[in-house]
Amino acid sequence: MGSQSRRVGLAAWMAAAIVFVLTGVADRLGYRFNETPSVPVGIWRVLPVNGPLERGQIVSVCPPPTGVFLEAKARGYLSTGSCPGGLEPMLKPIAALEGDVVEQTGEGLRMNGRLLPHSSAFPKQAMIGSPLDRGHRLDCAKAGSLHSANR
């Protein structure tokens, strides 16, 4: 029985190693697996942006390694990844563009005075631990390093 247990353990270790290597190769080739509700779950291919950014376009972004994102990682909301601070790249639809003004209100996010659908904060009971601190106003500046994502 001891040798059979060792074979099962070795097979599990080898399978984990293969998955780890394949995940690294896929990441270097621009493939991402999305498991969050921000965009549909599935495998996405990340390519450089060609042309101007548009609302609704799905992009891959590295969150800045600031307090709120590092706290989100510590709480398990974000995984470890290849972005600065060890944060994972995120796939997100573009809601605001250069020149737009985004404000956080009690109702949710407002862009140029209009309430964005489905942008209200989760109730405190739905949060793991306490809610994360949020900024109150963002004046959208010129985009930095964005990549478009296609399924």
Short mmCIF file of N, CA and C in Angstrom, two decimals:
data_model
loop_
_atom_site.label_atom_id
_atom_site.label_comp_id
_atom_site.label_asym_id
_atom_site.label_seq_id
_atom_site.Cartn_x
_atom_site.Cartn_y
_atom_site.Cartn_z
N MET A 1 0.82 -1.20 0.00
CA MET A 1 0.00 0.00 0.00
C MET A 1 0.86 1.26 0.00
N GLY A 2 2.03 1.19 0.64
CA GLY A 2 2.91 2.36 0.68
C GLY A 2 3.36 2.80 -0.69
N SER A 3 3.72 1.85 -1.57
CA SER A 3 4.19 2.22 -2.91
C SER A 3 3.05 2.79 -3.75
N GLN A 4 1.82 2.29 -3.56
CA GLN A 4 0.67 2.83 -4.30
C GLN A 4 0.39 4.27 -3.87
N SER A 5 0.49 4.55 -2.56
CA SER A 5 0.29 5.91 -2.06
C SER A 5 1.33 6.85 -2.65
N ARG A 6 2.59 6.36 -2.72
CA ARG A 6 3.65 7.19 -3.29
C ARG A 6 3.39 7.47 -4.76
N ARG A 7 2.90 6.48 -5.51
CA ARG A 7 2.59 6.68 -6.93
C ARG A 7 1.48 7.71 -7.11
N VAL A 8 0.43 7.64 -6.29
CA VAL A 8 -0.67 8.60 -6.37
C VAL A 8 -0.15 9.99 -6.03
N GLY A 9 0.69 10.10 -4.99
CA GLY A 9 1.25 11.39 -4.61
C GLY A 9 2.14 11.96 -5.70
N LEU A 10 2.95 11.12 -6.32
CA LEU A 10 3.82 11.56 -7.40
C LEU A 10 3.00 12.01 -8.61
N ALA A 11 1.94 11.27 -8.93
CA ALA A 11 1.09 11.64 -10.06
C ALA A 11 0.41 12.98 -9.81
N ALA A 12 -0.06 13.21 -8.58
CA ALA A 12 -0.69 14.49 -8.24
C ALA A 12 0.31 15.63 -8.34
N TRP A 13 1.54 15.39 -7.85
CA TRP A 13 2.58 16.40 -7.92
C TRP A 13 2.93 16.72 -9.37
N MET A 14 3.05 15.70 -10.21
CA MET A 14 3.38 15.90 -11.62
C MET A 14 2.25 16.65 -12.34
N ALA A 15 1.00 16.30 -12.03
CA ALA A 15 -0.13 17.00 -12.65
C ALA A 15 -0.11 18.47 -12.26
N ALA A 16 0.15 18.76 -10.98
CA ALA A 16 0.22 20.15 -10.52
C ALA A 16 1.36 20.90 -11.22
N ALA A 17 2.51 20.25 -11.38
CA ALA A 17 3.65 20.88 -12.06
C ALA A 17 3.32 21.18 -13.51
N ILE A 18 2.65 20.26 -14.19
CA ILE A 18 2.26 20.47 -15.59
C ILE A 18 1.29 21.64 -15.71
N VAL A 19 0.29 21.70 -14.81
CA VAL A 19 -0.66 22.81 -14.83
C VAL A 19 0.06 24.13 -14.59
N PHE A 20 1.01 24.14 -13.65
CA PHE A 20 1.77 25.35 -13.34
C PHE A 20 2.55 25.83 -14.57
N VAL A 21 3.24 24.93 -15.24
CA VAL A 21 4.03 25.28 -16.43
C VAL A 21 3.11 25.76 -17.56
N LEU A 22 2.01 25.03 -17.81
CA LEU A 22 1.09 25.44 -18.87
C LEU A 22 0.45 26.80 -18.59
N THR A 23 0.14 27.06 -17.32
CA THR A 23 -0.43 28.37 -16.96
C THR A 23 0.57 29.48 -17.26
N GLY A 24 1.85 29.25 -16.92
CA GLY A 24 2.89 30.25 -17.19
C GLY A 24 3.07 30.49 -18.68
N VAL A 25 3.07 29.43 -19.47
CA VAL A 25 3.20 29.54 -20.93
C VAL A 25 2.00 30.29 -21.50
N ALA A 26 0.80 29.92 -21.07
CA ALA A 26 -0.42 30.59 -21.56
C ALA A 26 -0.38 32.07 -21.23
N ASP A 27 0.06 32.42 -20.01
CA ASP A 27 0.15 33.82 -19.61
C ASP A 27 1.12 34.58 -20.51
N ARG A 28 2.28 33.99 -20.80
CA ARG A 28 3.26 34.65 -21.67
C ARG A 28 2.75 34.82 -23.10
N LEU A 29 1.86 33.94 -23.53
CA LEU A 29 1.28 34.04 -24.87
C LEU A 29 0.07 34.97 -24.91
N GLY A 30 -0.28 35.54 -23.76
CA GLY A 30 -1.37 36.52 -23.71
C GLY A 30 -2.73 35.93 -23.38
N TYR A 31 -2.80 34.71 -22.92
CA TYR A 31 -4.08 34.11 -22.56
C TYR A 31 -4.34 34.29 -21.07
N ARG A 32 -5.57 34.65 -20.75
CA ARG A 32 -5.98 34.82 -19.36
C ARG A 32 -7.27 34.05 -19.14
N PHE A 33 -7.39 33.45 -17.96
CA PHE A 33 -8.65 32.81 -17.57
C PHE A 33 -9.35 33.77 -16.64
N ASN A 34 -10.55 34.18 -17.01
CA ASN A 34 -11.34 35.06 -16.15
C ASN A 34 -12.38 34.24 -15.42
N GLU A 35 -12.42 34.43 -14.10
CA GLU A 35 -13.41 33.74 -13.27
C GLU A 35 -14.25 34.73 -12.47
N THR A 36 -14.19 36.01 -12.83
CA THR A 36 -14.93 37.03 -12.10
C THR A 36 -16.13 37.49 -12.91
N PRO A 37 -17.09 38.17 -12.26
CA PRO A 37 -18.27 38.64 -12.98
C PRO A 37 -18.07 39.93 -13.78
N SER A 38 -16.85 40.50 -13.77
CA SER A 38 -16.62 41.76 -14.51
C SER A 38 -16.86 41.60 -16.00
N VAL A 39 -16.42 40.46 -16.52
CA VAL A 39 -16.62 40.10 -17.93
C VAL A 39 -16.98 38.61 -17.93
N PRO A 40 -17.52 38.10 -19.03
CA PRO A 40 -17.91 36.67 -19.03
C PRO A 40 -16.75 35.74 -18.66
N VAL A 41 -17.07 34.72 -17.87
CA VAL A 41 -16.09 33.73 -17.46
C VAL A 41 -15.58 32.98 -18.69
N GLY A 42 -14.29 32.73 -18.73
CA GLY A 42 -13.73 31.98 -19.85
C GLY A 42 -12.29 32.35 -20.10
N ILE A 43 -11.76 31.85 -21.20
CA ILE A 43 -10.39 32.12 -21.61
C ILE A 43 -10.39 33.29 -22.57
N TRP A 44 -9.55 34.27 -22.31
CA TRP A 44 -9.45 35.49 -23.12
C TRP A 44 -8.03 35.59 -23.66
N ARG A 45 -7.89 36.15 -24.86
CA ARG A 45 -6.58 36.44 -25.46
C ARG A 45 -6.36 37.94 -25.35
N VAL A 46 -5.24 38.33 -24.79
CA VAL A 46 -4.91 39.74 -24.58
C VAL A 46 -3.93 40.19 -25.66
N LEU A 47 -4.30 41.25 -26.38
CA LEU A 47 -3.50 41.79 -27.48
C LEU A 47 -3.29 43.28 -27.27
N PRO A 48 -2.25 43.87 -27.85
CA PRO A 48 -2.07 45.33 -27.74
C PRO A 48 -3.27 46.06 -28.34
N VAL A 49 -3.59 47.21 -27.77
CA VAL A 49 -4.70 48.03 -28.27
C VAL A 49 -4.30 48.62 -29.62
N ASN A 50 -5.16 48.46 -30.61
CA ASN A 50 -4.95 49.07 -31.92
C ASN A 50 -6.06 50.07 -32.16
N GLY A 51 -5.73 51.35 -32.19
CA GLY A 51 -6.74 52.37 -32.41
C GLY A 51 -7.19 52.99 -31.10
N PRO A 52 -8.15 53.91 -31.20
CA PRO A 52 -8.61 54.62 -30.01
C PRO A 52 -9.44 53.71 -29.09
N LEU A 53 -9.38 54.01 -27.80
CA LEU A 53 -10.18 53.27 -26.83
C LEU A 53 -11.65 53.66 -26.97
N GLU A 54 -12.54 52.70 -26.69
CA GLU A 54 -13.97 52.94 -26.80
C GLU A 54 -14.67 52.42 -25.55
N ARG A 55 -15.77 53.09 -25.17
CA ARG A 55 -16.59 52.59 -24.07
C ARG A 55 -17.06 51.17 -24.39
N GLY A 56 -17.02 50.31 -23.37
CA GLY A 56 -17.46 48.94 -23.55
C GLY A 56 -16.36 47.99 -23.99
N GLN A 57 -15.26 48.52 -24.53
CA GLN A 57 -14.13 47.68 -24.95
C GLN A 57 -13.55 47.01 -23.70
N ILE A 58 -13.23 45.72 -23.80
CA ILE A 58 -12.64 44.98 -22.68
C ILE A 58 -11.12 45.15 -22.75
N VAL A 59 -10.53 45.56 -21.62
CA VAL A 59 -9.08 45.77 -21.56
C VAL A 59 -8.50 45.02 -20.36
N SER A 60 -7.22 44.72 -20.46
CA SER A 60 -6.47 44.13 -19.36
C SER A 60 -5.67 45.25 -18.72
N VAL A 61 -5.82 45.41 -17.42
CA VAL A 61 -5.12 46.49 -16.71
C VAL A 61 -4.43 45.93 -15.47
N CYS A 62 -3.31 46.52 -15.14
CA CYS A 62 -2.64 46.22 -13.88
C CYS A 62 -3.09 47.26 -12.87
N PRO A 63 -3.70 46.83 -11.76
CA PRO A 63 -4.06 47.82 -10.74
C PRO A 63 -2.78 48.38 -10.12
N PRO A 64 -2.80 49.65 -9.74
CA PRO A 64 -1.60 50.21 -9.10
C PRO A 64 -1.41 49.58 -7.72
N PRO A 65 -0.16 49.38 -7.29
CA PRO A 65 0.08 48.76 -5.98
C PRO A 65 -0.13 49.75 -4.84
N THR A 66 -1.34 50.30 -4.77
CA THR A 66 -1.69 51.26 -3.72
C THR A 66 -2.39 50.52 -2.58
N GLY A 67 -2.64 51.23 -1.50
CA GLY A 67 -3.23 50.64 -0.31
C GLY A 67 -4.48 49.84 -0.56
N VAL A 68 -5.42 50.39 -1.32
CA VAL A 68 -6.71 49.70 -1.49
C VAL A 68 -6.54 48.39 -2.27
N PHE A 69 -5.68 48.36 -3.28
CA PHE A 69 -5.49 47.13 -4.05
C PHE A 69 -4.65 46.11 -3.28
N LEU A 70 -3.66 46.57 -2.52
CA LEU A 70 -2.88 45.64 -1.71
C LEU A 70 -3.74 45.05 -0.59
N GLU A 71 -4.65 45.85 -0.04
CA GLU A 71 -5.59 45.34 0.96
C GLU A 71 -6.55 44.34 0.33
N ALA A 72 -7.00 44.60 -0.89
CA ALA A 72 -7.88 43.66 -1.60
C ALA A 72 -7.16 42.34 -1.81
N LYS A 73 -5.88 42.39 -2.16
CA LYS A 73 -5.10 41.16 -2.33
C LYS A 73 -4.97 40.43 -1.00
N ALA A 74 -4.68 41.17 0.08
CA ALA A 74 -4.53 40.55 1.40
C ALA A 74 -5.83 39.86 1.84
N ARG A 75 -6.98 40.39 1.44
CA ARG A 75 -8.27 39.82 1.82
C ARG A 75 -8.71 38.70 0.87
N GLY A 76 -7.95 38.48 -0.20
CA GLY A 76 -8.30 37.41 -1.13
C GLY A 76 -9.21 37.83 -2.26
N TYR A 77 -9.49 39.14 -2.41
CA TYR A 77 -10.31 39.62 -3.53
C TYR A 77 -9.52 39.57 -4.84
N LEU A 78 -8.19 39.75 -4.76
CA LEU A 78 -7.30 39.67 -5.92
C LEU A 78 -6.28 38.57 -5.68
N SER A 79 -5.88 37.90 -6.74
CA SER A 79 -4.86 36.86 -6.64
C SER A 79 -3.48 37.45 -6.90
N THR A 80 -2.48 36.65 -6.65
CA THR A 80 -1.10 37.04 -6.95
C THR A 80 -0.91 36.97 -8.46
N GLY A 81 -0.19 37.95 -9.00
CA GLY A 81 0.01 37.97 -10.44
C GLY A 81 1.27 38.69 -10.83
N SER A 82 1.36 39.04 -12.11
CA SER A 82 2.58 39.60 -12.69
C SER A 82 2.63 41.12 -12.67
N CYS A 83 1.64 41.78 -12.09
CA CYS A 83 1.63 43.25 -12.04
C CYS A 83 2.49 43.74 -10.87
N PRO A 84 2.88 45.04 -10.89
CA PRO A 84 3.62 45.60 -9.76
C PRO A 84 2.90 45.31 -8.44
N GLY A 85 3.68 45.03 -7.41
CA GLY A 85 3.10 44.69 -6.11
C GLY A 85 2.61 43.25 -6.05
N GLY A 86 2.89 42.47 -7.10
CA GLY A 86 2.45 41.08 -7.13
C GLY A 86 0.96 40.92 -7.36
N LEU A 87 0.31 41.96 -7.89
CA LEU A 87 -1.13 41.92 -8.14
C LEU A 87 -1.42 41.25 -9.48
N GLU A 88 -2.62 40.72 -9.61
CA GLU A 88 -3.01 40.07 -10.86
C GLU A 88 -3.57 41.09 -11.85
N PRO A 89 -3.32 40.92 -13.16
CA PRO A 89 -3.97 41.77 -14.15
C PRO A 89 -5.48 41.51 -14.11
N MET A 90 -6.24 42.55 -14.38
CA MET A 90 -7.70 42.43 -14.36
C MET A 90 -8.27 42.71 -15.75
N LEU A 91 -9.32 42.00 -16.13
CA LEU A 91 -10.05 42.27 -17.36
C LEU A 91 -11.27 43.10 -16.99
N LYS A 92 -11.40 44.27 -17.60
CA LYS A 92 -12.48 45.19 -17.26
C LYS A 92 -13.01 45.86 -18.52
N PRO A 93 -14.32 46.12 -18.57
CA PRO A 93 -14.86 46.93 -19.67
C PRO A 93 -14.58 48.41 -19.39
N ILE A 94 -14.29 49.16 -20.44
CA ILE A 94 -14.06 50.60 -20.28
C ILE A 94 -15.40 51.29 -20.09
N ALA A 95 -15.52 52.04 -18.99
CA ALA A 95 -16.74 52.81 -18.73
C ALA A 95 -16.51 54.29 -18.97
N ALA A 96 -15.33 54.79 -18.63
CA ALA A 96 -15.03 56.22 -18.75
C ALA A 96 -13.79 56.41 -19.62
N LEU A 97 -13.76 57.52 -20.31
CA LEU A 97 -12.64 57.86 -21.19
C LEU A 97 -12.03 59.18 -20.76
N GLU A 98 -10.92 59.53 -21.38
CA GLU A 98 -10.25 60.78 -21.09
C GLU A 98 -11.24 61.94 -21.12
N GLY A 99 -11.20 62.78 -20.08
CA GLY A 99 -12.09 63.94 -20.01
C GLY A 99 -13.36 63.68 -19.22
N ASP A 100 -13.74 62.42 -18.98
CA ASP A 100 -14.93 62.11 -18.20
C ASP A 100 -14.66 62.36 -16.72
N VAL A 101 -15.71 62.69 -15.98
CA VAL A 101 -15.62 62.88 -14.53
C VAL A 101 -16.47 61.79 -13.88
N VAL A 102 -15.85 60.99 -13.03
CA VAL A 102 -16.53 59.91 -12.33
C VAL A 102 -16.59 60.25 -10.85
N GLU A 103 -17.79 60.17 -10.27
CA GLU A 103 -17.98 60.47 -8.85
C GLU A 103 -18.66 59.31 -8.16
N GLN A 104 -18.23 59.03 -6.92
CA GLN A 104 -18.88 58.02 -6.10
C GLN A 104 -19.93 58.70 -5.26
N THR A 105 -21.16 58.19 -5.33
CA THR A 105 -22.26 58.73 -4.53
C THR A 105 -22.89 57.59 -3.74
N GLY A 106 -23.83 57.91 -2.89
CA GLY A 106 -24.55 56.89 -2.14
C GLY A 106 -25.35 55.96 -3.05
N GLU A 107 -25.73 56.45 -4.22
CA GLU A 107 -26.51 55.63 -5.17
C GLU A 107 -25.62 54.72 -6.01
N GLY A 108 -24.36 55.09 -6.17
CA GLY A 108 -23.44 54.36 -7.03
C GLY A 108 -22.51 55.35 -7.71
N LEU A 109 -21.90 54.92 -8.81
CA LEU A 109 -20.98 55.79 -9.55
C LEU A 109 -21.74 56.63 -10.56
N ARG A 110 -21.36 57.87 -10.65
CA ARG A 110 -21.92 58.77 -11.66
C ARG A 110 -20.79 59.16 -12.60
N MET A 111 -21.08 59.10 -13.91
CA MET A 111 -20.12 59.53 -14.91
C MET A 111 -20.74 60.71 -15.63
N ASN A 112 -20.05 61.84 -15.55
CA ASN A 112 -20.54 63.08 -16.15
C ASN A 112 -21.98 63.36 -15.71
N GLY A 113 -22.26 63.07 -14.42
CA GLY A 113 -23.57 63.35 -13.84
C GLY A 113 -24.60 62.25 -13.99
N ARG A 114 -24.35 61.23 -14.80
CA ARG A 114 -25.31 60.14 -15.01
C ARG A 114 -24.93 58.92 -14.19
N LEU A 115 -25.92 58.31 -13.51
CA LEU A 115 -25.68 57.13 -12.70
C LEU A 115 -25.38 55.93 -13.59
N LEU A 116 -24.26 55.25 -13.30
CA LEU A 116 -23.91 54.05 -14.06
C LEU A 116 -24.69 52.86 -13.50
N PRO A 117 -25.33 52.06 -14.36
CA PRO A 117 -26.08 50.91 -13.88
C PRO A 117 -25.19 49.92 -13.13
N HIS A 118 -25.75 49.28 -12.13
CA HIS A 118 -25.07 48.22 -11.37
C HIS A 118 -23.77 48.70 -10.73
N SER A 119 -23.73 49.96 -10.30
CA SER A 119 -22.49 50.49 -9.74
C SER A 119 -22.59 50.79 -8.25
N SER A 120 -23.71 50.45 -7.63
CA SER A 120 -23.82 50.71 -6.19
C SER A 120 -22.94 49.73 -5.42
N ALA A 121 -22.51 50.16 -4.23
CA ALA A 121 -21.63 49.33 -3.41
C ALA A 121 -22.41 48.16 -2.84
N PHE A 122 -21.69 47.06 -2.58
CA PHE A 122 -22.31 45.91 -1.91
C PHE A 122 -22.67 46.31 -0.48
N PRO A 123 -23.75 45.78 0.06
CA PRO A 123 -24.05 46.05 1.48
C PRO A 123 -22.93 45.48 2.36
N LYS A 124 -22.73 46.10 3.53
CA LYS A 124 -21.65 45.67 4.41
C LYS A 124 -21.76 44.19 4.77
N GLN A 125 -22.99 43.65 4.88
CA GLN A 125 -23.16 42.25 5.24
C GLN A 125 -22.59 41.33 4.16
N ALA A 126 -22.52 41.80 2.91
CA ALA A 126 -22.04 40.97 1.81
C ALA A 126 -20.52 40.97 1.71
N MET A 127 -19.86 41.85 2.43
CA MET A 127 -18.41 41.99 2.34
C MET A 127 -17.73 41.00 3.28
N ILE A 128 -16.56 40.51 2.89
CA ILE A 128 -15.73 39.70 3.77
C ILE A 128 -14.93 40.70 4.60
N GLY A 129 -15.14 40.73 5.89
CA GLY A 129 -14.48 41.74 6.72
C GLY A 129 -15.19 43.07 6.53
N SER A 130 -14.44 44.15 6.60
CA SER A 130 -15.06 45.47 6.43
C SER A 130 -14.87 45.94 5.00
N PRO A 131 -15.74 46.87 4.54
CA PRO A 131 -15.60 47.37 3.17
C PRO A 131 -14.25 48.07 2.97
N LEU A 132 -13.77 48.04 1.74
CA LEU A 132 -12.53 48.74 1.40
C LEU A 132 -12.81 50.23 1.27
N ASP A 133 -11.81 51.05 1.62
CA ASP A 133 -11.96 52.49 1.43
C ASP A 133 -12.04 52.78 -0.06
N ARG A 134 -12.80 53.81 -0.42
CA ARG A 134 -12.94 54.18 -1.83
C ARG A 134 -12.69 55.67 -2.00
N GLY A 135 -12.19 56.04 -3.17
CA GLY A 135 -12.03 57.45 -3.50
C GLY A 135 -13.39 58.04 -3.83
N HIS A 136 -13.46 59.35 -3.91
CA HIS A 136 -14.75 59.98 -4.14
C HIS A 136 -14.90 60.62 -5.52
N ARG A 137 -13.79 60.95 -6.16
CA ARG A 137 -13.88 61.59 -7.48
C ARG A 137 -12.65 61.23 -8.28
N LEU A 138 -12.85 60.98 -9.55
CA LEU A 138 -11.75 60.64 -10.44
C LEU A 138 -11.93 61.42 -11.73
N ASP A 139 -10.96 62.25 -12.05
CA ASP A 139 -10.95 62.93 -13.34
C ASP A 139 -10.11 62.04 -14.25
N CYS A 140 -10.73 61.49 -15.29
CA CYS A 140 -10.04 60.54 -16.15
C CYS A 140 -8.97 61.23 -16.97
N ALA A 141 -7.76 60.77 -16.81
CA ALA A 141 -6.62 61.30 -17.55
C ALA A 141 -6.33 60.39 -18.73
N LYS A 142 -5.29 60.71 -19.45
CA LYS A 142 -4.90 59.89 -20.60
C LYS A 142 -4.57 58.48 -20.14
N ALA A 143 -5.00 57.49 -20.91
CA ALA A 143 -4.79 56.08 -20.56
C ALA A 143 -3.31 55.74 -20.60
N GLY A 144 -2.92 54.85 -19.70
CA GLY A 144 -1.54 54.37 -19.66
C GLY A 144 -1.40 53.11 -20.49
N SER A 145 -0.98 52.03 -19.87
CA SER A 145 -0.72 50.78 -20.59
C SER A 145 -1.96 49.89 -20.55
N LEU A 146 -2.73 49.92 -21.61
CA LEU A 146 -3.94 49.09 -21.71
C LEU A 146 -3.78 48.10 -22.85
N HIS A 147 -4.39 46.96 -22.69
CA HIS A 147 -4.41 45.94 -23.73
C HIS A 147 -5.83 45.47 -23.92
N SER A 148 -6.24 45.27 -25.17
CA SER A 148 -7.59 44.78 -25.41
C SER A 148 -7.64 43.27 -25.24
N ALA A 149 -8.81 42.77 -24.87
CA ALA A 149 -8.98 41.33 -24.65
C ALA A 149 -10.13 40.82 -25.51
N ASN A 150 -9.93 39.69 -26.14
CA ASN A 150 -10.95 39.07 -26.97
C ASN A 150 -11.16 37.63 -26.52
N ARG A 151 -12.43 37.19 -26.55
CA ARG A 151 -12.71 35.81 -26.18
C ARG A 151 -12.71 34.95 -27.40
#
